[in-house]
XYZ file of C-alpha atoms in Angstrom:
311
model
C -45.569 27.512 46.696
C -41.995 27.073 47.937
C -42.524 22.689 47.737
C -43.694 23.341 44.358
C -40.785 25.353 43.442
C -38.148 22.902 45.096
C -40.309 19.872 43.084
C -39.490 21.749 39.589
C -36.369 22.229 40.046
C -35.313 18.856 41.196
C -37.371 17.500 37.657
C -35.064 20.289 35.859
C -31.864 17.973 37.274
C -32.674 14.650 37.136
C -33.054 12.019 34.608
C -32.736 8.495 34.120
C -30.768 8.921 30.410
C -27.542 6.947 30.917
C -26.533 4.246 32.944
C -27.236 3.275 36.581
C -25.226 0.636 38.517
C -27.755 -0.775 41.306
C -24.567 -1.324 43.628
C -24.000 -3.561 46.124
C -23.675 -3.037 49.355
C -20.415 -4.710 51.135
C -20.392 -6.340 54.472
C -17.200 -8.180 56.053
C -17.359 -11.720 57.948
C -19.418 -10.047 61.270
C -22.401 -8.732 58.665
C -21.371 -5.538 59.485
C -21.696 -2.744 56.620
C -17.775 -3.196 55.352
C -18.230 1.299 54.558
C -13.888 0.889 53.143
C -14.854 -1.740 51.158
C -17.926 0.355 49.617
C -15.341 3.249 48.929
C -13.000 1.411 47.108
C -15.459 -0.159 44.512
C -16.882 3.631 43.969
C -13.519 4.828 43.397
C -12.949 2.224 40.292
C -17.123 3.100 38.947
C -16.120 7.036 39.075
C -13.736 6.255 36.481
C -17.075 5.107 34.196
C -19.540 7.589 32.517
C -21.880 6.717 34.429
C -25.230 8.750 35.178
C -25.105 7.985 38.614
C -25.668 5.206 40.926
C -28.999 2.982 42.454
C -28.627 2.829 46.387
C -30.082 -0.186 48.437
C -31.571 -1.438 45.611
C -32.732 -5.603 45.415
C -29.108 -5.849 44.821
C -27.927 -3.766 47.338
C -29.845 -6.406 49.981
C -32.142 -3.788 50.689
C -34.180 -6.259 52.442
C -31.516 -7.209 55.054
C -31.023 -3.367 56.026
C -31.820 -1.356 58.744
C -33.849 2.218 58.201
C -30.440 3.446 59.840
C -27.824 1.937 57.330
C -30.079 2.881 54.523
C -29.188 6.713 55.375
C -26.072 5.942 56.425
C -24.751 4.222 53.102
C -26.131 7.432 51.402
C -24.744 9.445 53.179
C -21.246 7.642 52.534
C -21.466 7.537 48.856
C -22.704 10.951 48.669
C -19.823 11.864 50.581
C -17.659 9.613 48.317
C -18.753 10.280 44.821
C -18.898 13.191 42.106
C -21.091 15.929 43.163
C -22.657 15.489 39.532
C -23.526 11.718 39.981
C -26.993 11.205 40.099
C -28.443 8.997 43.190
C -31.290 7.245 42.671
C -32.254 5.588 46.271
C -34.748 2.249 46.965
C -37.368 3.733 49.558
C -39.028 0.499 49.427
C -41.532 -0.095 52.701
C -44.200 -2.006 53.474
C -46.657 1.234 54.279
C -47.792 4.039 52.473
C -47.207 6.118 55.671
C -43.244 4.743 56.185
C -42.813 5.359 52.578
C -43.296 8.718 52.421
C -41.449 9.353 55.765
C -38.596 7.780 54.534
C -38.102 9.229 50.861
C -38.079 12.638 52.939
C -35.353 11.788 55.106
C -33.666 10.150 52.021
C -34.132 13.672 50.178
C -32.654 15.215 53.080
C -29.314 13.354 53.327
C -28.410 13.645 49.501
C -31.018 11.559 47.584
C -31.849 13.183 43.733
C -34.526 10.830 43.182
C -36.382 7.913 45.057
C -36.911 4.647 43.731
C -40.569 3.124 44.883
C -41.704 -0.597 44.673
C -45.152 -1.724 45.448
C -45.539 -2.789 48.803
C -46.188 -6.776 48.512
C -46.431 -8.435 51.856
C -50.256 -8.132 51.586
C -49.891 -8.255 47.722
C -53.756 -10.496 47.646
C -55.348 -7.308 48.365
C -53.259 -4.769 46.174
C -55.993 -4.209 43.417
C -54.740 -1.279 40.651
C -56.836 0.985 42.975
C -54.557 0.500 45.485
C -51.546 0.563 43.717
C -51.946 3.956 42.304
C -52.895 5.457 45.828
C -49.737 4.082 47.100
C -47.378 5.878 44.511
C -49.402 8.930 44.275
C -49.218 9.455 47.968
C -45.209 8.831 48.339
C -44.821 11.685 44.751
C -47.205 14.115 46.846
C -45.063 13.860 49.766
C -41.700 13.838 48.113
C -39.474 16.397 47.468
C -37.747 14.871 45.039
C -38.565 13.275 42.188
C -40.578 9.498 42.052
C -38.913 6.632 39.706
C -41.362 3.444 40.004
C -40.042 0.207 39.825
C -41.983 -2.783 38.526
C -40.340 -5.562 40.051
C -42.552 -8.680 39.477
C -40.090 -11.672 39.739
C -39.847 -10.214 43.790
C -43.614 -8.348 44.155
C -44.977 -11.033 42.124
C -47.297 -8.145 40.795
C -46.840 -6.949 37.610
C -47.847 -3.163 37.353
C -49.970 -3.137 33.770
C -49.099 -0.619 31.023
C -52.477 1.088 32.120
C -51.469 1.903 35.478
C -48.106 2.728 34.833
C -49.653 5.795 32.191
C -52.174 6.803 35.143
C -49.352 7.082 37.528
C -47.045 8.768 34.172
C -49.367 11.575 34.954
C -48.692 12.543 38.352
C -45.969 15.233 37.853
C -43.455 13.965 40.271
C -43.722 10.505 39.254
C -40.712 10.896 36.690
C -39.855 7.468 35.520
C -40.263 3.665 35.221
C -37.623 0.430 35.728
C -38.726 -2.514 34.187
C -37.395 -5.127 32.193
C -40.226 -6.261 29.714
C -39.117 -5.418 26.367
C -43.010 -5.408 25.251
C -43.839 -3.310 27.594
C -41.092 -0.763 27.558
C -42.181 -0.275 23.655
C -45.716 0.096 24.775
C -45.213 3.055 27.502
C -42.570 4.340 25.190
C -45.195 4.979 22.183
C -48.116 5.673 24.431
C -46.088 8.631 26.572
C -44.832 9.977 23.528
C -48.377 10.214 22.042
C -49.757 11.683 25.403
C -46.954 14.272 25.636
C -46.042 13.217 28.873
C -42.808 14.103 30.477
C -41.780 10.144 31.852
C -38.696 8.129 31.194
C -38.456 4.119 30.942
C -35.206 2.883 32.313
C -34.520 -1.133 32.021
C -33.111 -3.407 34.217
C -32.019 -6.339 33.096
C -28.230 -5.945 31.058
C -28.969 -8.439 28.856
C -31.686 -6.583 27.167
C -29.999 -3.095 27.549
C -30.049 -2.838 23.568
C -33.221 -4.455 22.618
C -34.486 -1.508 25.173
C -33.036 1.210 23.615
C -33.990 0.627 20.339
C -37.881 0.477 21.438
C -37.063 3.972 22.955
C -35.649 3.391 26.795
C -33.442 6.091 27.730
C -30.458 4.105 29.576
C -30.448 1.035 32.341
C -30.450 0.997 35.528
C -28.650 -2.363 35.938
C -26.397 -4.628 38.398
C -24.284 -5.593 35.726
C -21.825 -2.819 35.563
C -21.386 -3.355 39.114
C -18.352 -6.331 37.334
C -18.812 -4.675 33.798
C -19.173 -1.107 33.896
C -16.735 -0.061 30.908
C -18.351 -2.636 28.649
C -21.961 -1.490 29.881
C -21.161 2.345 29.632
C -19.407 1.317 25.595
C -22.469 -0.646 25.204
C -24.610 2.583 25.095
C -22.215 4.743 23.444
C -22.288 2.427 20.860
C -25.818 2.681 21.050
C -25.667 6.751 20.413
C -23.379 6.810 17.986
C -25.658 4.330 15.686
C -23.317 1.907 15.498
C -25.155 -1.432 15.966
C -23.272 -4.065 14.412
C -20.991 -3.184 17.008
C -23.514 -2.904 20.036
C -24.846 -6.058 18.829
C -21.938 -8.334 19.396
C -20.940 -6.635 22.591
C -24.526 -7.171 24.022
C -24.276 -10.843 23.094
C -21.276 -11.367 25.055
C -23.341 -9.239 27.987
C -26.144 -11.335 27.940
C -23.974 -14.461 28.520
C -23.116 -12.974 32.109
C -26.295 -11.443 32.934
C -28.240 -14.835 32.116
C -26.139 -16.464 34.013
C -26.445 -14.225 37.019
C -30.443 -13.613 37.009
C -32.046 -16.361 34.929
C -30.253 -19.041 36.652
C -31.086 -17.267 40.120
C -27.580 -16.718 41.324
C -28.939 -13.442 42.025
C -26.484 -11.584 45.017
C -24.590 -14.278 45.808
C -23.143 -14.140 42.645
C -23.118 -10.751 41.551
C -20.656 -10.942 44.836
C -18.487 -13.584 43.734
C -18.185 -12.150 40.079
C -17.117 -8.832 42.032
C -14.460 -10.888 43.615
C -13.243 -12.645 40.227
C -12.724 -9.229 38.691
C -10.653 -8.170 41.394
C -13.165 -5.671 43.310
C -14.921 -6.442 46.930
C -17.830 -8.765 46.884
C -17.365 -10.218 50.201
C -20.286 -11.994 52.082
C -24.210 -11.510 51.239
C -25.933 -10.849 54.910
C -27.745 -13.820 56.307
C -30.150 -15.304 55.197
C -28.166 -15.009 51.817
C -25.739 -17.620 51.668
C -22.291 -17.930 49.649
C -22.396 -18.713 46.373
C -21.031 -22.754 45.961
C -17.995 -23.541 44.357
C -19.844 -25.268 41.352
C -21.319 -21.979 40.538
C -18.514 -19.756 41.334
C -16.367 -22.240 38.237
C -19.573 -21.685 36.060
C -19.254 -17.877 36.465
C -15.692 -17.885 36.106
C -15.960 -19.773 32.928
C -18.172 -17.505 31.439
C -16.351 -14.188 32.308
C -13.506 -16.215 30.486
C -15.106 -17.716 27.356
C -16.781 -13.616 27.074
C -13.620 -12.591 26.771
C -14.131 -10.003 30.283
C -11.506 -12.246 32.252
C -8.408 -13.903 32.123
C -8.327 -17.975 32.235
């Protein structure tokens, strides 16, 4: 009874409305977590409206992170943030088993929620069978709320619309990020003719407002990681139903984000925009390599020609 009563009151708190920044994580020239650096950035995104924040996310370099530093950098921006912020933390692993014994140590250093990806190393033999038995084992175990995330361009396994209502189901299992328009619509419609209590978050900035207007609740994005007031206006706009407005200042969004994902600069330059608007980018961790100097002008001219930087 009492991890029943813990589970409905952490689905009483938590919600993915709003905006997310899936932050990065800073390391200086040994590849060492840079923990100042990681402070100072949060102390310019408290100054947002953000919801909260996503921890060791894709963008984070979750991949290139110890079990270890995962806890630690909650710890430090739990320590370091509003008490109110919301943090939504990647407990990506390659087991079931791992899974759910990290998401409870996550819950017990300061995690709200827990972000889970399928597992993909052995991705041939992931049938939607498997899948669901996978995310309904981490929800039973975890004490905290379950947001999936369908991340195909790095699973290469797209979670279908079908699965992702079986697993809306499970009542710890609170939320989706994805970044298919299309498919955001069709959970949207289907969950609110089911009744189901699930939220659909996307994650891609450059279709933020395509997204909410098919019924996502807010983004959980890298982009406001260089962009945060323009995000966070972005969805005001939004709420206040004025989309003339929203329009044109996702347009000039998109131009960034494009540039960032669909050309595959990716971390490297997420980094390198945070160092062009003045915050701490610093160095990805091997084997993520600096962005080149070709790509760093591109970026630069397109903060510029936006209108979010100075020539």
């Amino acid at each position: 009874m009492a991890a029943v009563s813990i589970l409905q009151t952490a689905q009483k708190v938590f919600s993915l409305k709003g905006i997310f920044p899936a932050i990065t994580t800073p390391f200086n020239d040994k590849q060492e977590v840079f923990y100042e650096k990681l402070h100072e950035n949060l102390q310019i995104y408290e100054k947002l409206p953000l919801t909260g924040y996503l921890i060791n996310g894709s963008n984070g370099e979750v991949a290139a992170l110890t079990i270890e530093e995962r806890i630690q950098i909650l710890r430090n921006v739990r320590q370091t943030v509003n008490p109110k912020r919301l943090l939504l933390v990647n407990a990506y692993s390659e087991s079931t088993k791992q899974c759910c014994n990290l998401t409870r140590s996550l819950a017990s250093n300061g995690a709200d929620a827990v972000l889970v990806m399928i597992p993909f190393y052995h991705r041939r033999s992931l049938d939607e069978e498997a899948i669901i038995a996978h995310f309904r084992s981490v929800a039973d175990s975890s004490p905290v709320p379950v947001v999936i995330y369908n991340n195909a361009g790095v699973t290469n396994l797209d979670i279908s619309t079908r699965t992702i209502l079986t697993l809306a189901e499970h009542p710890n299992i609170y939320g989706i990020k994805d970044d298919h328009v299309g498919k955001i619509a069709e959970v949207v419609g289907e969950v609110k003719k089911r009744n189901l209590s699930f939220e659909v978050s996307q994650s891609s900035g450059c279709q933020l407002l395509q997204s909410l207007l098919v019924g996502a609740c807010g983004g959980i994005i890298s982009l406001p990681n260089i962009l945060g007031r323009d995000v966070c206006k972005l969805y005001q706009l939004y709420k206040e139903n004025k989309m003339e407005e929203a329009a044109a200042l996702q347009c000039r969004l998109a131009g960034i984000d494009t540039l960032l994902m669909l050309a595959n600069l990716g971390v490297p330059g997420m980094k390198a925009a945070l160092d062009l608007m003045g915050m701490y980018g610093g160095p990805c961790r091997l084997p993520l390599m600096p962005l080149p100097p070709h790509h760093v002008a591109r970026l630069k001219d397109q903060l510029v020609q936006n209108g979010f930087l100075s020539a």
